[in-house]
mmCIF file of C-alpha atoms in Angstrom:
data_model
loop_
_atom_site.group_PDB
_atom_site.id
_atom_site.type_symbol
_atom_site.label_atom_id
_atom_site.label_comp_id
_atom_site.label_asym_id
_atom_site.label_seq_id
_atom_site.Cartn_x
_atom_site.Cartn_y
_atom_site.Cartn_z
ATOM 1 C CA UNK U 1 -78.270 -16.890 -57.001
ATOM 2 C CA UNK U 2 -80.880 -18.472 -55.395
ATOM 3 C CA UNK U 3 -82.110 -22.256 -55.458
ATOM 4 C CA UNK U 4 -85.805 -23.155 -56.039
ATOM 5 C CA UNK U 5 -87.142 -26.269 -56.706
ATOM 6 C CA UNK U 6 -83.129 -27.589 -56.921
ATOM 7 C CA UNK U 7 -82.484 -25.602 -59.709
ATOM 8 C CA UNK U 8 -80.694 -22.557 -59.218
ATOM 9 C CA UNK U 9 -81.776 -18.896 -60.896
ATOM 10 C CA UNK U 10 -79.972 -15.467 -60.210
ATOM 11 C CA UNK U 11 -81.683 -12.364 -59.655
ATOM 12 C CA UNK U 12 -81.727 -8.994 -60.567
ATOM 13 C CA UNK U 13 -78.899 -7.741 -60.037
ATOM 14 C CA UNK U 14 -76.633 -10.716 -59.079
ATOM 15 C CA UNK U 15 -75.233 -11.849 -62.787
ATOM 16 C CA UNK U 16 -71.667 -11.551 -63.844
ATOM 17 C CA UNK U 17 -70.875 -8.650 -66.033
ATOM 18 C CA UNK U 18 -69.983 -10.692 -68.984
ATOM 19 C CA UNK U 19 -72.680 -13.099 -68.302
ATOM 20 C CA UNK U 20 -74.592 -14.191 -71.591
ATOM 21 C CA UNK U 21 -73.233 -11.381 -73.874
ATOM 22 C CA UNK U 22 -73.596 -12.176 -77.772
ATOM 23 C CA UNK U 23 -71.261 -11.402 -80.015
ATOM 24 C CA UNK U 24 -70.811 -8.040 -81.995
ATOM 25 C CA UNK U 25 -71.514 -8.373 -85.545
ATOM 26 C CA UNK U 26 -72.930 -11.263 -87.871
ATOM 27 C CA UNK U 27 -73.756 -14.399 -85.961
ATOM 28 C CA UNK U 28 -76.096 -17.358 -86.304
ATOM 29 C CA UNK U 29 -77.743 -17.460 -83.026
ATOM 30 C CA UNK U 30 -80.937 -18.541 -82.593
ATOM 31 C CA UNK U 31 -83.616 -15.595 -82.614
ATOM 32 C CA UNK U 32 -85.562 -16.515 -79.849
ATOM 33 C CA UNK U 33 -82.221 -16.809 -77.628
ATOM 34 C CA UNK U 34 -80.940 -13.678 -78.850
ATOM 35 C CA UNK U 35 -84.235 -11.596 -78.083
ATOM 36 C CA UNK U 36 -84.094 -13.715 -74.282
ATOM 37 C CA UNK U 37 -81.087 -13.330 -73.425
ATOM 38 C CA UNK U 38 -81.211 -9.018 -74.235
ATOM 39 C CA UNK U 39 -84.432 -9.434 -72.360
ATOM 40 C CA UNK U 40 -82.556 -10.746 -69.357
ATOM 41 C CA UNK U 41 -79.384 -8.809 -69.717
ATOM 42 C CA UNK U 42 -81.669 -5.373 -69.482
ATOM 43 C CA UNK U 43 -83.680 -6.950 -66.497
ATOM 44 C CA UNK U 44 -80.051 -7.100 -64.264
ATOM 45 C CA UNK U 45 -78.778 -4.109 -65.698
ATOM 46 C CA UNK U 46 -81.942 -2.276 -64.396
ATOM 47 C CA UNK U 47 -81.312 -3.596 -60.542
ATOM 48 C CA UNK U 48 -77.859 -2.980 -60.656
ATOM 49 C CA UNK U 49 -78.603 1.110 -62.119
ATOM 50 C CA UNK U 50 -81.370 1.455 -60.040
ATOM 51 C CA UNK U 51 -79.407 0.267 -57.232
ATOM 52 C CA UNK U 52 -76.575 2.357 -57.546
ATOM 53 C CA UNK U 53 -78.382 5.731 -59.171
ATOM 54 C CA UNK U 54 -81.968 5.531 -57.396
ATOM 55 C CA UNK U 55 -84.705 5.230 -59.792
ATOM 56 C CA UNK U 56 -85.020 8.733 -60.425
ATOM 57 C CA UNK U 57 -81.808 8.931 -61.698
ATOM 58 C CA UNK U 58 -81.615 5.669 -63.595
ATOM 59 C CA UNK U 59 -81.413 6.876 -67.279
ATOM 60 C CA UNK U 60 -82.199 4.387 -70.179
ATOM 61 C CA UNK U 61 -78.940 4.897 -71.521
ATOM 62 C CA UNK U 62 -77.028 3.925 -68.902
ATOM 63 C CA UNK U 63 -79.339 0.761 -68.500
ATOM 64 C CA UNK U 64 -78.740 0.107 -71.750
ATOM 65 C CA UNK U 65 -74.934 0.262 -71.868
ATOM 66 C CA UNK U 66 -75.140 -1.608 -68.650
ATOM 67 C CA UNK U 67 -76.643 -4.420 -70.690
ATOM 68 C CA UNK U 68 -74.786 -4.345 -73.355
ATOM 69 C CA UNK U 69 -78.310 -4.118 -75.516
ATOM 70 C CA UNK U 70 -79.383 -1.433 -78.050
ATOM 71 C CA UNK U 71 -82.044 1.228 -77.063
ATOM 72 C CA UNK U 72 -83.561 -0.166 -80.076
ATOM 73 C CA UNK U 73 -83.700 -3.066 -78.253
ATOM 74 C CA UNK U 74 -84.620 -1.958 -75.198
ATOM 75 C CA UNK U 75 -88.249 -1.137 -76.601
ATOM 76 C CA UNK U 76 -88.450 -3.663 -78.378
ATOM 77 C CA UNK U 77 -88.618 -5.292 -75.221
ATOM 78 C CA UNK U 78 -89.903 -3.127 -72.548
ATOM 79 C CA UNK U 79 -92.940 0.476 -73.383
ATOM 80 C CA UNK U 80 -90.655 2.400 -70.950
ATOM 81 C CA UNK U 81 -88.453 2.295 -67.950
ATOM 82 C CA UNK U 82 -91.232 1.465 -64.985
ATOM 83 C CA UNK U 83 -91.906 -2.070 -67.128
ATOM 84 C CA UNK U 84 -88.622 -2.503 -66.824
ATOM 85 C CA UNK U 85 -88.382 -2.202 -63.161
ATOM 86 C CA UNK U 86 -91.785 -4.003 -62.840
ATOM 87 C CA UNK U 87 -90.268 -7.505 -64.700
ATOM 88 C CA UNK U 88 -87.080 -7.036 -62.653
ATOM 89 C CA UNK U 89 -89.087 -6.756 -59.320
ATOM 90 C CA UNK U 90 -91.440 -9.568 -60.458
ATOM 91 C CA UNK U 91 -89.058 -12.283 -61.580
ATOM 92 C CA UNK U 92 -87.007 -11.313 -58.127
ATOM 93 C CA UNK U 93 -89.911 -11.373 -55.792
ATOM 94 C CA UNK U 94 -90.902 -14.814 -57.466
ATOM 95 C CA UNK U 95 -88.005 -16.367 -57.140
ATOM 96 C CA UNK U 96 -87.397 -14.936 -53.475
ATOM 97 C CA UNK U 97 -90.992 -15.923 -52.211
ATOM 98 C CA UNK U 98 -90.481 -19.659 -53.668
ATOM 99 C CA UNK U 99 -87.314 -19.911 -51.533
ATOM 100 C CA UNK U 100 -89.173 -18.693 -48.405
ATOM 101 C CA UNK U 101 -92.155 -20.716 -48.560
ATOM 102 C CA UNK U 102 -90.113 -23.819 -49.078
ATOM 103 C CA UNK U 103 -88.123 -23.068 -45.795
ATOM 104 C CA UNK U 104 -91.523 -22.277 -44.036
ATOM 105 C CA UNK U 105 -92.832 -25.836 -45.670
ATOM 106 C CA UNK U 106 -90.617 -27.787 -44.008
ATOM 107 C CA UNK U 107 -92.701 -29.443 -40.978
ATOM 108 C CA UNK U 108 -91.942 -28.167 -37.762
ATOM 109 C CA UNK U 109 -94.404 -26.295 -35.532
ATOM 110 C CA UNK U 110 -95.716 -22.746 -36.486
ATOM 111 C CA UNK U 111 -93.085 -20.956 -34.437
ATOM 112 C CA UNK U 112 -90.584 -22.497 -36.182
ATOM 113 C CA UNK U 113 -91.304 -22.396 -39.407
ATOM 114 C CA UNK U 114 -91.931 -18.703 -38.918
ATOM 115 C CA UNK U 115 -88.102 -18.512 -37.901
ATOM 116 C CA UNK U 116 -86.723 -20.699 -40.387
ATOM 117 C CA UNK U 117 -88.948 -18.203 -42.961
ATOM 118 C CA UNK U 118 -87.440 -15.149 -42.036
ATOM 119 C CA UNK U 119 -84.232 -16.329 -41.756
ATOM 120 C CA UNK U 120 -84.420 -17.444 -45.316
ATOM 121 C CA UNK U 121 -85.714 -13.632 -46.218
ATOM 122 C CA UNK U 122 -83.198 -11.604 -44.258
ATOM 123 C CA UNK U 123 -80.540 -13.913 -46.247
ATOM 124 C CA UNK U 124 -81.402 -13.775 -49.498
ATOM 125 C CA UNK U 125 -81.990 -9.722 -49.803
ATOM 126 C CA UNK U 126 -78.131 -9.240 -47.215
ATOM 127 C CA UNK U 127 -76.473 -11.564 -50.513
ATOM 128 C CA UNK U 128 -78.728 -9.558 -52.954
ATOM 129 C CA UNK U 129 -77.884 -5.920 -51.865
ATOM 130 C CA UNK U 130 -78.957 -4.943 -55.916
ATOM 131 C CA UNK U 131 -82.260 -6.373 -55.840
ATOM 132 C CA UNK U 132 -83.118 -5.626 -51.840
ATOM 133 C CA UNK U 133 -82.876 -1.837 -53.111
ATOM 134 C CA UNK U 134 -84.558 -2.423 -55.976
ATOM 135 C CA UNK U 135 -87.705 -4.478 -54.526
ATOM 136 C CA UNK U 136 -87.750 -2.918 -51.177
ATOM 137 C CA UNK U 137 -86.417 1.013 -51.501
ATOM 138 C CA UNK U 138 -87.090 1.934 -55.243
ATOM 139 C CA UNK U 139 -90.386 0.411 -56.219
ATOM 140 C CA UNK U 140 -91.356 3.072 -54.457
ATOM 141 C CA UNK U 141 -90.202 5.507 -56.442
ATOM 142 C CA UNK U 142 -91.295 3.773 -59.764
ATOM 143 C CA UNK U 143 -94.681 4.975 -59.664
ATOM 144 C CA UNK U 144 -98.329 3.822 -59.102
ATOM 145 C CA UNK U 145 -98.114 0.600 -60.898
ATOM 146 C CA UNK U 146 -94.384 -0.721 -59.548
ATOM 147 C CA UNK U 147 -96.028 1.201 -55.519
ATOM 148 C CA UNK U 148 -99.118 -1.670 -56.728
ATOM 149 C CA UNK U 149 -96.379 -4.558 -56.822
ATOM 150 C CA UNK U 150 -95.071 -3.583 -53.217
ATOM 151 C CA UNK U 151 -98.422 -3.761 -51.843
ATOM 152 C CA UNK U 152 -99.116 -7.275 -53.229
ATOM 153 C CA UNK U 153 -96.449 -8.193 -51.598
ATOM 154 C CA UNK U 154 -97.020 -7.260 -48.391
ATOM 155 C CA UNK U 155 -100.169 -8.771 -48.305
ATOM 156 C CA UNK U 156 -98.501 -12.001 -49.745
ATOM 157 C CA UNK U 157 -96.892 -12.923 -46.370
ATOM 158 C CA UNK U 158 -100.550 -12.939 -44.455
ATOM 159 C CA UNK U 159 -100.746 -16.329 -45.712
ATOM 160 C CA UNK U 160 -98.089 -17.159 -43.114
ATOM 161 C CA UNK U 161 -100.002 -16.503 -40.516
ATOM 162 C CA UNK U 162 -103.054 -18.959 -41.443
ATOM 163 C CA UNK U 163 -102.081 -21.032 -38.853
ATOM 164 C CA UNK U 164 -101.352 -19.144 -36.038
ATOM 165 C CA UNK U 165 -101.338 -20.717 -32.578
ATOM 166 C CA UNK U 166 -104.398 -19.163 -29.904
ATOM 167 C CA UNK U 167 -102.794 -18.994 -26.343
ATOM 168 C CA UNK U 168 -104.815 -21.126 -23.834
ATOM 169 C CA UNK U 169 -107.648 -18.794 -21.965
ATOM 170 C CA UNK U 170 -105.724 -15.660 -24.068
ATOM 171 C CA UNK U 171 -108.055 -13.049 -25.411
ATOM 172 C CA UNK U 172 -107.990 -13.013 -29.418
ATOM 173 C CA UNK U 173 -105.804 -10.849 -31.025
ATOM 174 C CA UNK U 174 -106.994 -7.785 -32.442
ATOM 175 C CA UNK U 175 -107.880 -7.926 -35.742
ATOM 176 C CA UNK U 176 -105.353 -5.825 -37.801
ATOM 177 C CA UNK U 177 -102.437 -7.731 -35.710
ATOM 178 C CA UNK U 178 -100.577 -9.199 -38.687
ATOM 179 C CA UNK U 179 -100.775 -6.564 -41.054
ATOM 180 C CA UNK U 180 -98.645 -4.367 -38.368
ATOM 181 C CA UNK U 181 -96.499 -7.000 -37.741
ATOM 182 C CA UNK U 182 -95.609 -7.177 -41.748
ATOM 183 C CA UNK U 183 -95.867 -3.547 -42.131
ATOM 184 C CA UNK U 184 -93.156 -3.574 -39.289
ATOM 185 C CA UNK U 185 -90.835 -6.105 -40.380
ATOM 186 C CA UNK U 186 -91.003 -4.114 -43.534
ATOM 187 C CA UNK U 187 -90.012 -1.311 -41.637
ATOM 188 C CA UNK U 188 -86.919 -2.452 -40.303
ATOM 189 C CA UNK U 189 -85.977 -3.946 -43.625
ATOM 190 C CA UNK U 190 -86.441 -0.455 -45.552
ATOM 191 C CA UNK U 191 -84.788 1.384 -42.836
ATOM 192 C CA UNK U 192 -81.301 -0.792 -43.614
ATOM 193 C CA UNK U 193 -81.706 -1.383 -47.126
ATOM 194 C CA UNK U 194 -81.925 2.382 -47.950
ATOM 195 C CA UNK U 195 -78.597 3.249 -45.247
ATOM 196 C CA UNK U 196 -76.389 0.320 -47.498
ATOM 197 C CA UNK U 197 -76.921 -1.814 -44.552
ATOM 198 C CA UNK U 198 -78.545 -4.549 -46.291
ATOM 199 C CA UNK U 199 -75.590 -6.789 -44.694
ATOM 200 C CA UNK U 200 -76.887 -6.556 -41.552
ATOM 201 C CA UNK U 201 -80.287 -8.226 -41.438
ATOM 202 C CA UNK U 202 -79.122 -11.160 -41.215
ATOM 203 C CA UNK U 203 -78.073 -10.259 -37.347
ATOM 204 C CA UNK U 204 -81.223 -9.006 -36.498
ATOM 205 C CA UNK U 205 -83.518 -12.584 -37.358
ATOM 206 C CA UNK U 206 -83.386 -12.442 -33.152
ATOM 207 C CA UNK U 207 -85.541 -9.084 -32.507
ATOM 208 C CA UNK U 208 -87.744 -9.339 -35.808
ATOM 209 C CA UNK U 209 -88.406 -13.107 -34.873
ATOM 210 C CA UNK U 210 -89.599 -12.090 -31.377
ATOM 211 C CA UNK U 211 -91.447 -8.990 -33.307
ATOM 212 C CA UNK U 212 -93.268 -11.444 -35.429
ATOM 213 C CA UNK U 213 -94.081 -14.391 -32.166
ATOM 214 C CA UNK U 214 -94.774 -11.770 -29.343
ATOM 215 C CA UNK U 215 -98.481 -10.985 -30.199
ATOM 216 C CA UNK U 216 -99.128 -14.355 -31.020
ATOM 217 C CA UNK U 217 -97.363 -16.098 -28.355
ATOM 218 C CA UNK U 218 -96.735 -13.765 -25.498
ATOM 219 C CA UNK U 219 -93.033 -12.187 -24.333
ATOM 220 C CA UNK U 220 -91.722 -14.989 -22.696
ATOM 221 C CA UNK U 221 -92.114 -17.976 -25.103
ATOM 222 C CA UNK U 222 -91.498 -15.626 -28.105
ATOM 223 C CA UNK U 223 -88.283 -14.391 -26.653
ATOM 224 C CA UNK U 224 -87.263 -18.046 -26.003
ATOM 225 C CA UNK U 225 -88.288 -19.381 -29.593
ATOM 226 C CA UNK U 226 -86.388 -16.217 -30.871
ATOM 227 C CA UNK U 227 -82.723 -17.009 -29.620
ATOM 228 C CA UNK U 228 -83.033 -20.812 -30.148
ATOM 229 C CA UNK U 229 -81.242 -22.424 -33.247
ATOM 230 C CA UNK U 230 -82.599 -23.081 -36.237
ATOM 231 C CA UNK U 231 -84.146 -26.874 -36.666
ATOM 232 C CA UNK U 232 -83.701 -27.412 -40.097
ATOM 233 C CA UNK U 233 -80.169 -26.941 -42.224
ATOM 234 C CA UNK U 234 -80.416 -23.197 -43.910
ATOM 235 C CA UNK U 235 -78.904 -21.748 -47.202
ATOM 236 C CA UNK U 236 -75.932 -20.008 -45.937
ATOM 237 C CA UNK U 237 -76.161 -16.947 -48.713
ATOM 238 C CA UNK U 238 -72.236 -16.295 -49.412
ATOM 239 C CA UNK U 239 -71.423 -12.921 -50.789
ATOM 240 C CA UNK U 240 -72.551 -11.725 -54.645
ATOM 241 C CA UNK U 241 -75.317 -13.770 -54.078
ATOM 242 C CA UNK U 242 -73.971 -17.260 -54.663
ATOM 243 C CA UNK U 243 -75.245 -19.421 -51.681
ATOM 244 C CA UNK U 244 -72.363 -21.269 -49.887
ATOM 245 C CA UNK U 245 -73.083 -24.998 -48.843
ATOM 246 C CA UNK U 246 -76.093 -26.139 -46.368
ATOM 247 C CA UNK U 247 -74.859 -25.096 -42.440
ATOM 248 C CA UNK U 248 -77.036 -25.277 -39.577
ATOM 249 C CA UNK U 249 -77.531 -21.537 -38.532
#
């Protein structure tokens, strides 16, 4: 679950399994909550197939009985199974990059708020393990359109770096600098998302903190700014992806 805007929202992948299921036979719900809630139902049952089956393997069916929704109802909803995936990764990615730009908002030099942003990221997809696969290892898989999504949203987090610091009598950094830097954080991220390891980024906000500073800042003051503590109290994301309360990290 994650909090944006002091509300909080779950995502793919992170409901309850008897969260929101209507009742079998007559009833005298409202349409338009009926036809929302199947919508949602199908959107967390395709993270939490996809997650456990790989795309490729991730039949409709078993979506479907995930869900607790019709196959009827499943089209009436989605053309196929890529839309699916596609509304699952983008009401996850929104809801993920709204958490991390308001960390990175909060003032504090650039340095910092680059830490405090990647903490927030490394957090929310270890508590998420569903959607991490889902958003970072099987788009991929989905075909062109979901492979379309992933791009976008690499190129999302250049806007991070609008502010970047220039080191006094430095030479300018190359251009093409922070699209390896992303494409590298990425990287890492894939590499233990698609071993199970999601758990573990958390642990390494250290090395992909002084990834991210070093070109910008040099080895020394990136490597210091990398191992300090966090300025600013940080969503401590508990397991199941319910956050725990504020800590200072």
């Amino acid at each position: 679950m994650v909090e944006v805007a002091g509300e909080r929202e779950r995502l793919p992948g992170s409901r309850p399994a008897d969260a929101a299921r209507l009742p079998r036979g007559r009833h005298d719900l409202p349409r338009e909550f009926v036809s929302r809630t199947q919508r949602d139902r199908l959107i967390d049952a395709m993270a939490r197939v996809v997650a456990q089956k790989g795309y490729a393997n991730a039949s409709l069916t078993e979506v479907c009985t995930t869900a607790g929704v019709s196959t009827r109802a499943f089209y009436e909803h989605f053309a196929d199974k890529e839309t699916c995936l596609i509304a699952a990764f983008d009401l996850g990615v929104g809801l993920m990059q709204k958490t991390v730009a308001e960390a990175f908002a909060q003032p504090a030099l650039w340095p910092q708020r680059i830490h405090r942003g990647l903490d927030t990221l490394l957090r929310i997809l270890a508590a998420e393990p569903a959607f991490a696969a889902l958003a970072v290892v099987e788009a991929l898989a989905a075909g062109p359109r979901a492979r379309e999504r992933r791009r976008m949203l690499l190129e999302s987090y250049a806007r991070f770096f609008a502010e970047v610091p220039r080191r006094p009598g430095g030479p300018a950094v190359p251009d093409g600098v922070v699209e390896a830097v992303i494409a590298g954080v990425y990287g890492i991220i894939f590499d233990l998302v698609s071993t199970g390891r999601a758990a573990e980024l958390p642990d390494r906000l250290p090395d992909l903190t002084y990834f991210v500073l070093a070109p910008f800042l040099g080895p020394t003051i990136a490597a210091r700014l990398a191992n300090a503590p966090l300025s600013h109290p940080q969503p401590s994301w508990g397991g199941g992806g319910v956050p725990s309360e504020t800590v200072i990290c």
